[in-house]
Structures are given as structure tokens and as C-alpha cells.
mmCIF file of C-alpha atoms in Angstrom:
data_model
loop_
_atom_site.group_PDB
_atom_site.id
_atom_site.type_symbol
_atom_site.label_atom_id
_atom_site.label_comp_id
_atom_site.label_asym_id
_atom_site.label_seq_id
_atom_site.Cartn_x
_atom_site.Cartn_y
_atom_site.Cartn_z
ATOM 1 C CA MET B 1 115.613 87.837 80.665
ATOM 2 C CA ARG B 2 117.283 90.679 82.606
ATOM 3 C CA ARG B 3 118.602 90.619 86.162
ATOM 4 C CA PRO B 4 116.534 93.197 88.506
ATOM 5 C CA PRO B 5 119.143 95.717 88.766
ATOM 6 C CA ASN B 6 120.751 96.809 91.761
ATOM 7 C CA ASP B 7 119.397 99.717 94.117
ATOM 8 C CA ALA B 8 122.105 102.439 92.098
ATOM 9 C CA THR B 9 121.752 101.196 88.570
ATOM 10 C CA LEU B 10 117.648 100.844 89.861
ATOM 11 C CA LEU B 11 117.922 104.395 91.060
ATOM 12 C CA ASP B 12 119.935 105.841 88.340
ATOM 13 C CA ASN B 13 117.590 104.361 85.361
ATOM 14 C CA PHE B 14 114.569 106.188 86.932
ATOM 15 C CA VAL B 15 116.201 109.737 87.862
ATOM 16 C CA ARG B 16 116.858 109.047 83.692
ATOM 17 C CA MET B 17 113.794 108.395 82.983
ATOM 18 C CA ARG B 18 112.017 110.993 85.020
ATOM 19 C CA SER B 19 114.533 113.929 84.421
ATOM 20 C CA SER B 20 115.936 116.291 81.892
ATOM 21 C CA PRO B 21 119.484 115.577 80.914
ATOM 22 C CA ASP B 22 120.543 118.966 81.769
ATOM 23 C CA GLY B 23 118.416 119.015 84.957
ATOM 24 C CA ALA B 24 115.849 121.131 83.469
ATOM 25 C CA THR B 25 112.091 121.389 84.545
ATOM 26 C CA VAL B 26 110.108 118.738 82.477
ATOM 27 C CA ARG B 27 106.786 118.483 82.316
ATOM 28 C CA TRP B 28 104.266 115.496 82.321
ATOM 29 C CA ILE B 29 100.166 116.035 80.838
ATOM 30 C CA TYR B 30 98.302 113.011 81.559
ATOM 31 C CA SER B 31 94.753 112.725 80.933
ATOM 32 C CA GLY B 32 92.052 109.729 83.021
ATOM 33 C CA VAL B 33 89.305 109.169 85.242
ATOM 34 C CA LEU B 34 88.075 108.876 88.382
ATOM 35 C CA VAL B 35 85.711 106.501 89.494
ATOM 36 C CA GLY B 36 84.297 105.041 92.382
ATOM 37 C CA LYS B 37 84.049 102.245 94.292
ATOM 38 C CA ILE B 38 81.163 101.942 97.563
ATOM 39 C CA GLU B 39 82.167 99.142 100.154
ATOM 40 C CA GLY B 40 80.211 95.654 97.969
ATOM 41 C CA GLU B 41 79.161 97.393 95.269
ATOM 42 C CA VAL B 42 80.182 97.477 91.294
ATOM 43 C CA ALA B 43 82.828 100.659 90.652
ATOM 44 C CA VAL B 44 81.871 103.674 88.593
ATOM 45 C CA PRO B 45 83.421 106.279 86.565
ATOM 46 C CA LEU B 46 82.814 109.841 87.908
ATOM 47 C CA THR B 47 84.714 112.253 85.730
ATOM 48 C CA ARG B 48 87.706 111.975 83.500
ATOM 49 C CA ILE B 49 90.766 114.020 84.358
ATOM 50 C CA GLU B 50 92.874 116.488 82.827
ATOM 51 C CA GLY B 51 96.395 117.870 83.850
ATOM 52 C CA MET B 52 99.713 118.857 83.401
ATOM 53 C CA SER B 53 102.912 119.025 86.526
ATOM 54 C CA ARG B 54 106.138 120.231 86.440
ATOM 55 C CA THR B 55 109.105 118.170 87.763
ATOM 56 C CA ARG B 56 112.917 118.601 88.969
ATOM 57 C CA ALA B 57 115.121 115.986 89.661
ATOM 58 C CA ILE B 58 118.443 117.845 92.107
ATOM 59 C CA ALA B 59 121.704 115.726 92.910
ATOM 60 C CA ARG B 60 122.146 116.153 96.195
ATOM 61 C CA ASN B 61 126.198 115.565 97.597
ATOM 62 C CA ASP B 62 125.145 111.818 99.332
ATOM 63 C CA GLY B 63 123.829 110.030 95.947
ATOM 64 C CA ALA B 64 120.168 110.694 96.771
ATOM 65 C CA TRP B 65 117.982 113.047 95.192
ATOM 66 C CA ASP B 66 115.581 115.809 95.822
ATOM 67 C CA TRP B 67 112.015 115.450 93.536
ATOM 68 C CA HIS B 68 109.684 118.311 92.991
ATOM 69 C CA LEU B 69 106.642 118.547 91.997
ATOM 70 C CA GLU B 70 103.736 120.810 91.075
ATOM 71 C CA GLU B 71 100.226 120.162 89.481
ATOM 72 C CA ALA B 72 96.908 121.257 88.101
ATOM 73 C CA GLY B 73 94.190 119.114 87.367
ATOM 74 C CA TYR B 74 90.662 119.517 86.625
ATOM 75 C CA TYR B 75 87.486 117.629 87.064
ATOM 76 C CA CYS B 76 85.481 116.916 83.380
ATOM 77 C CA ASP B 77 82.475 115.207 82.379
ATOM 78 C CA LEU B 78 83.019 112.479 81.291
ATOM 79 C CA ALA B 79 80.962 112.233 77.452
ATOM 80 C CA SER B 80 81.829 116.189 76.906
ATOM 81 C CA GLY B 81 85.119 117.063 78.745
ATOM 82 C CA GLN B 82 83.932 119.668 79.466
ATOM 83 C CA VAL B 83 85.467 121.486 82.817
ATOM 84 C CA LEU B 84 82.460 120.315 85.654
ATOM 85 C CA GLU B 85 81.393 123.526 87.693
ATOM 86 C CA GLN B 86 78.233 121.708 88.828
ATOM 87 C CA TRP B 87 77.659 117.773 88.662
ATOM 88 C CA LEU B 88 75.497 115.135 90.067
ATOM 89 C CA ASN B 89 77.297 112.636 91.886
ATOM 90 C CA PRO B 90 75.675 109.312 90.725
ATOM 91 C CA LEU B 91 77.081 107.592 94.033
ATOM 92 C CA THR B 92 74.336 109.712 96.061
ATOM 93 C CA GLY B 93 72.673 111.251 93.556
ATOM 94 C CA ARG B 94 73.215 114.776 95.271
ATOM 95 C CA LYS B 95 74.938 116.947 93.220
ATOM 96 C CA VAL B 96 77.995 118.984 94.490
ATOM 97 C CA ALA B 97 80.769 121.161 93.211
ATOM 98 C CA PRO B 98 84.483 119.688 92.097
ATOM 99 C CA VAL B 99 87.613 121.214 93.883
ATOM 100 C CA HIS B 100 89.705 121.309 90.982
ATOM 101 C CA TYR B 101 93.804 120.569 92.139
ATOM 102 C CA ARG B 102 96.982 122.429 92.234
ATOM 103 C CA SER B 103 99.012 120.787 94.486
ATOM 104 C CA ALA B 104 102.769 120.567 95.078
ATOM 105 C CA GLN B 105 104.651 117.416 96.131
ATOM 106 C CA ARG B 106 108.971 117.463 97.543
ATOM 107 C CA LEU B 107 110.651 114.149 98.072
ATOM 108 C CA VAL B 108 113.712 112.331 98.276
ATOM 109 C CA PHE B 109 114.613 109.625 95.741
ATOM 110 C CA ARG B 110 117.794 107.526 98.153
ATOM 111 C CA ASP B 111 118.479 103.783 96.646
ATOM 112 C CA ASN B 112 115.610 102.303 96.475
ATOM 113 C CA ALA B 113 113.356 104.179 99.343
ATOM 114 C CA VAL B 114 111.056 107.336 98.447
ATOM 115 C CA LEU B 115 110.610 109.402 101.539
ATOM 116 C CA PRO B 116 108.998 112.837 102.376
ATOM 117 C CA ALA B 117 111.437 115.697 102.190
ATOM 118 C CA THR B 118 109.882 117.129 105.188
ATOM 119 C CA GLU B 119 108.491 115.361 108.781
ATOM 120 C CA MET B 120 105.109 113.536 108.693
ATOM 121 C CA PRO B 121 102.416 115.719 110.542
ATOM 122 C CA GLY B 122 101.290 114.066 114.057
ATOM 123 C CA GLY B 123 99.373 110.738 113.234
ATOM 124 C CA ALA B 124 100.530 110.479 109.514
ATOM 125 C CA HIS B 125 102.432 107.575 108.619
ATOM 126 C CA PHE B 126 104.630 107.292 105.061
ATOM 127 C CA ARG B 127 106.309 104.246 103.206
ATOM 128 C CA GLY B 128 107.519 104.699 99.570
ATOM 129 C CA GLU B 129 109.046 102.288 97.691
ATOM 130 C CA ILE B 130 111.160 102.510 93.801
ATOM 131 C CA THR B 131 110.826 98.988 92.117
ATOM 132 C CA GLN B 132 111.219 96.733 88.918
ATOM 133 C CA LEU B 133 108.050 96.042 88.046
ATOM 134 C CA ALA B 134 109.329 94.376 84.216
ATOM 135 C CA SER B 135 111.612 94.133 81.923
ATOM 136 C CA ILE B 136 109.785 93.212 78.563
ATOM 137 C CA ALA B 137 110.442 92.814 75.053
ATOM 138 C CA GLY B 138 113.138 95.333 75.113
ATOM 139 C CA THR B 139 111.103 97.620 77.654
ATOM 140 C CA LEU B 140 111.812 98.576 81.150
ATOM 141 C CA ALA B 141 109.159 99.609 83.744
ATOM 142 C CA LEU B 142 110.217 101.292 87.499
ATOM 143 C CA THR B 143 107.042 102.362 89.720
ATOM 144 C CA GLU B 144 106.811 105.303 92.573
ATOM 145 C CA ASP B 145 104.630 103.184 94.585
ATOM 146 C CA LEU B 146 103.647 105.043 97.917
ATOM 147 C CA TYR B 147 101.308 104.516 100.563
ATOM 148 C CA VAL B 148 100.101 106.831 103.197
ATOM 149 C CA SER B 149 97.842 106.793 106.229
ATOM 150 C CA ILE B 150 96.053 109.299 108.404
ATOM 151 C CA ASP B 151 95.136 108.159 111.741
ATOM 152 C CA ALA B 152 91.696 108.902 113.018
ATOM 153 C CA ARG B 153 90.837 112.109 115.234
ATOM 154 C CA ALA B 154 88.312 112.241 117.890
ATOM 155 C CA ALA B 155 85.916 115.341 118.035
ATOM 156 C CA THR B 156 86.968 118.726 119.841
ATOM 157 C CA ALA B 157 85.669 121.544 120.613
ATOM 158 C CA THR B 158 87.391 123.213 117.462
ATOM 159 C CA GLN B 159 87.193 120.246 115.504
ATOM 160 C CA PRO B 160 85.505 117.111 113.886
ATOM 161 C CA ALA B 161 85.875 113.815 113.729
ATOM 162 C CA ARG B 162 88.430 112.424 111.187
ATOM 163 C CA PRO B 163 88.034 108.815 110.469
ATOM 164 C CA ARG B 164 90.569 107.129 109.602
ATOM 165 C CA GLN B 165 92.154 108.242 106.057
ATOM 166 C CA LEU B 166 94.052 106.064 103.386
ATOM 167 C CA ALA B 167 96.559 107.217 100.204
ATOM 168 C CA SER B 168 98.331 104.705 97.632
ATOM 169 C CA SER B 169 99.659 106.537 94.560
ATOM 170 C CA LEU B 170 100.821 103.261 92.273
ATOM 171 C CA ALA B 171 102.801 105.338 89.170
ATOM 172 C CA THR B 172 104.733 103.251 86.565
ATOM 173 C CA PHE B 173 107.162 104.660 84.295
ATOM 174 C CA THR B 174 108.252 102.849 80.914
ATOM 175 C CA THR B 175 110.968 103.762 78.531
ATOM 176 C CA THR B 176 113.110 101.374 76.210
ATOM 177 C CA TYR B 177 116.541 99.669 76.887
ATOM 178 C CA ALA B 178 117.577 101.194 73.729
ATOM 179 C CA GLN B 179 116.343 104.955 75.117
ATOM 180 C CA LEU B 180 118.561 104.186 78.256
ATOM 181 C CA ALA B 181 122.067 102.855 75.987
ATOM 182 C CA GLN B 182 121.686 106.571 74.381
ATOM 183 C CA PRO B 183 124.430 108.800 75.797
ATOM 184 C CA ARG B 184 123.396 110.537 79.614
ATOM 185 C CA ASN B 185 123.663 114.107 77.972
ATOM 186 C CA GLN B 186 120.228 112.505 75.633
ATOM 187 C CA TRP B 187 116.389 113.031 76.332
ATOM 188 C CA VAL B 188 115.176 109.992 77.758
ATOM 189 C CA ASP B 189 111.446 109.545 76.277
ATOM 190 C CA CYS B 190 108.870 107.523 78.961
ATOM 191 C CA GLN B 191 105.331 106.841 79.303
ATOM 192 C CA PHE B 192 103.422 106.409 82.548
ATOM 193 C CA THR B 193 100.562 105.556 84.165
ATOM 194 C CA TYR B 194 99.550 106.557 87.707
ATOM 195 C CA THR B 195 96.817 104.485 89.871
ATOM 196 C CA THR B 196 95.411 105.869 93.703
ATOM 197 C CA LEU B 197 93.435 103.879 96.374
ATOM 198 C CA ASN B 198 92.350 106.815 98.270
ATOM 199 C CA SER B 199 89.599 107.490 100.720
ATOM 200 C CA PHE B 200 86.432 109.470 99.479
ATOM 201 C CA VAL B 201 87.846 113.097 98.177
ATOM 202 C CA GLY B 202 85.762 115.827 100.748
ATOM 203 C CA TRP B 203 83.812 117.025 97.470
ATOM 204 C CA LEU B 204 82.100 114.356 96.952
ATOM 205 C CA ASP B 205 80.487 114.403 99.998
ATOM 206 C CA MET B 206 80.995 111.128 100.809
ATOM 207 C CA ARG B 207 83.086 110.550 104.173
ATOM 208 C CA ASP B 208 81.106 108.567 106.255
ATOM 209 C CA THR B 209 80.587 106.131 103.226
ATOM 210 C CA VAL B 210 82.854 102.770 103.055
ATOM 211 C CA GLY B 211 84.777 102.570 100.047
ATOM 212 C CA ILE B 212 87.591 103.903 97.564
ATOM 213 C CA GLN B 213 88.333 106.576 94.868
ATOM 214 C CA ASN B 214 90.382 105.515 91.864
ATOM 215 C CA MET B 215 92.206 107.711 89.885
ATOM 216 C CA ARG B 216 94.307 106.463 86.730
ATOM 217 C CA LEU B 217 95.526 108.096 84.530
ATOM 218 C CA VAL B 218 98.519 107.710 81.690
ATOM 219 C CA GLY B 219 100.480 110.093 80.566
ATOM 220 C CA VAL B 220 103.713 111.438 78.684
ATOM 221 C CA LYS B 221 107.331 113.424 79.806
ATOM 222 C CA CYS B 222 107.724 116.656 77.319
ATOM 223 C CA ARG B 223 110.355 119.317 77.270
ATOM 224 C CA VAL B 224 109.707 122.627 79.533
ATOM 225 C CA ASP B 225 108.953 124.215 76.230
ATOM 226 C CA ASP B 226 106.393 122.116 73.977
ATOM 227 C CA ASP B 227 104.258 123.981 74.738
ATOM 228 C CA ALA B 228 102.156 121.966 71.767
ATOM 229 C CA ALA B 229 101.870 119.189 73.952
ATOM 230 C CA VAL B 230 99.734 120.788 75.865
ATOM 231 C CA PRO B 231 96.076 120.770 75.126
ATOM 232 C CA SER B 232 94.883 124.170 73.731
ATOM 233 C CA TRP B 233 92.232 124.811 76.299
ATOM 234 C CA LEU B 234 94.603 122.756 79.431
ATOM 235 C CA ARG B 235 96.998 125.882 78.732
ATOM 236 C CA GLU B 236 94.287 128.798 78.120
ATOM 237 C CA ARG B 237 93.239 127.599 81.468
ATOM 238 C CA LEU B 238 96.724 126.914 83.367
ATOM 239 C CA THR B 239 97.618 130.507 81.324
ATOM 240 C CA LYS B 240 94.482 132.135 83.711
ATOM 241 C CA GLU B 241 94.525 130.237 86.699
ATOM 242 C CA HIS B 242 97.772 129.015 87.060
ATOM 243 C CA PRO B 243 100.579 131.267 84.868
ATOM 244 C CA ASP B 244 103.323 130.022 87.196
ATOM 245 C CA LEU B 245 102.567 126.258 86.157
ATOM 246 C CA LEU B 246 103.865 126.819 82.703
ATOM 247 C CA ASN B 247 107.634 127.952 83.580
ATOM 248 C CA PRO B 248 110.845 126.486 84.639
ATOM 249 C CA LEU B 249 110.874 124.828 88.202
#
């Protein structure tokens, strides 16, 4: 059985798995489902999710790494895979308009900690960590686990009340020890699984409902110029709506 790595080895493997040896931007192509669970009831698959992110790791002088991520994703019909513009939420019986997402993230990786790159807003609490989840059958699995909470807010003359919000993202990255044993100037293949445990997003029209939503995604790391890895419909949609996302950071 392999021993858990020290923080320096853990971070080195983690960055190699998630980046390119020449420091270039990489793409992550992913696919999965959105699941909703009202407290006390059985979970229900809601939509498919299809998307792509671009990421880059930049070394700092103190041994830490700046992490840049931008992504776009689409909520799609479970059966047909078509991007949804209107959708009947089976948990409420009400029609809603899914809000497809474009988001950015800036983090700092330091030893086994994941830190926000900028100060969190008042009432927000962040904890992030890198861990070794498993070492089995010649495969290494490392995690990036982020836990965020935002305090409840009372109603004011200008803002409505907001309940306490919770967001957890649990990402697992896997590669083989054979990949990591290559010279450091060689590309390291990596796959990931990603799950969230979050309060219901606003467009579901369930803010006052007690329960959680869960994104369950799988994806692969690709070179930034590997257009063939991006499904043609997704590439066409990104070219139309988010053309910069297809370029290096």
C-alpha cells in the first residue's frame, strides 16, 4: 500500500494532474446530471448538464499556485439532450426558464489548502482542502473539496430576506502512477468526477423549499487546441455565445 504523500508531493501531483507541463491553458469537457432532493423525499433527476471549462495554473514564488478557471454549461433535456429554454420542474409542477451558466473562479493552492484568491464578502465562509482519496490498482485519486456557507440576511427596505445558503463542491481527479512517472515535460492524462451539495438555485423557483440540489459530472482534461474533443453542438454554441472560452487564458 502506498503511503499518503506529504503536502509538497501532494500539491505537485495535484497540479500536474490538473495542468499542462508547459503552463498552457487546458480544457475540461464534462457531462452529467442535475438531481434535486426535497427533504424527506426521494431524489429526482432533473436535467442533463453539458459544458466545458478552461483552466490554467500559474506558479508563485512562495511555492503556491494561482488557479484560474472559466466555464460555461447548459441544462439539457434528460431524454433528448436538447438545451432547455423552458422546462417543467417535476418537483413543483411549475414551468421555469433554466439559467445556463458562465462563471469564473480564482483560487490559490498552498500545501494541502485551497484558498480564495480574493477576500470573501461579508457573511460568507470558505474552507477548501486537497486530499488523497485513494491509491488503488496503480491509480491515484486526489480531491479538491470546497465548503462554502453564506449567512442568512434579514429583509431591508431595499433587499428581500435571504435564507442561509450552503454550497459544497467535491471534485475527484484520477490518473495512473505510470502517467506521473513520465518526465515532467510530458502531458499527464486526467479524468475527474464532480459533485455538489447545494441549496436550490434561484431559477428552480424553490428558494423556500428545504432540500438540496446535486450536480453529478464526469469529465476529461484535453489540450487547449483539441477542438475534436468538444462535441460539435457544444463547440457551435460556445462559438456563438462565449467565443473567448475557446481561446487560451
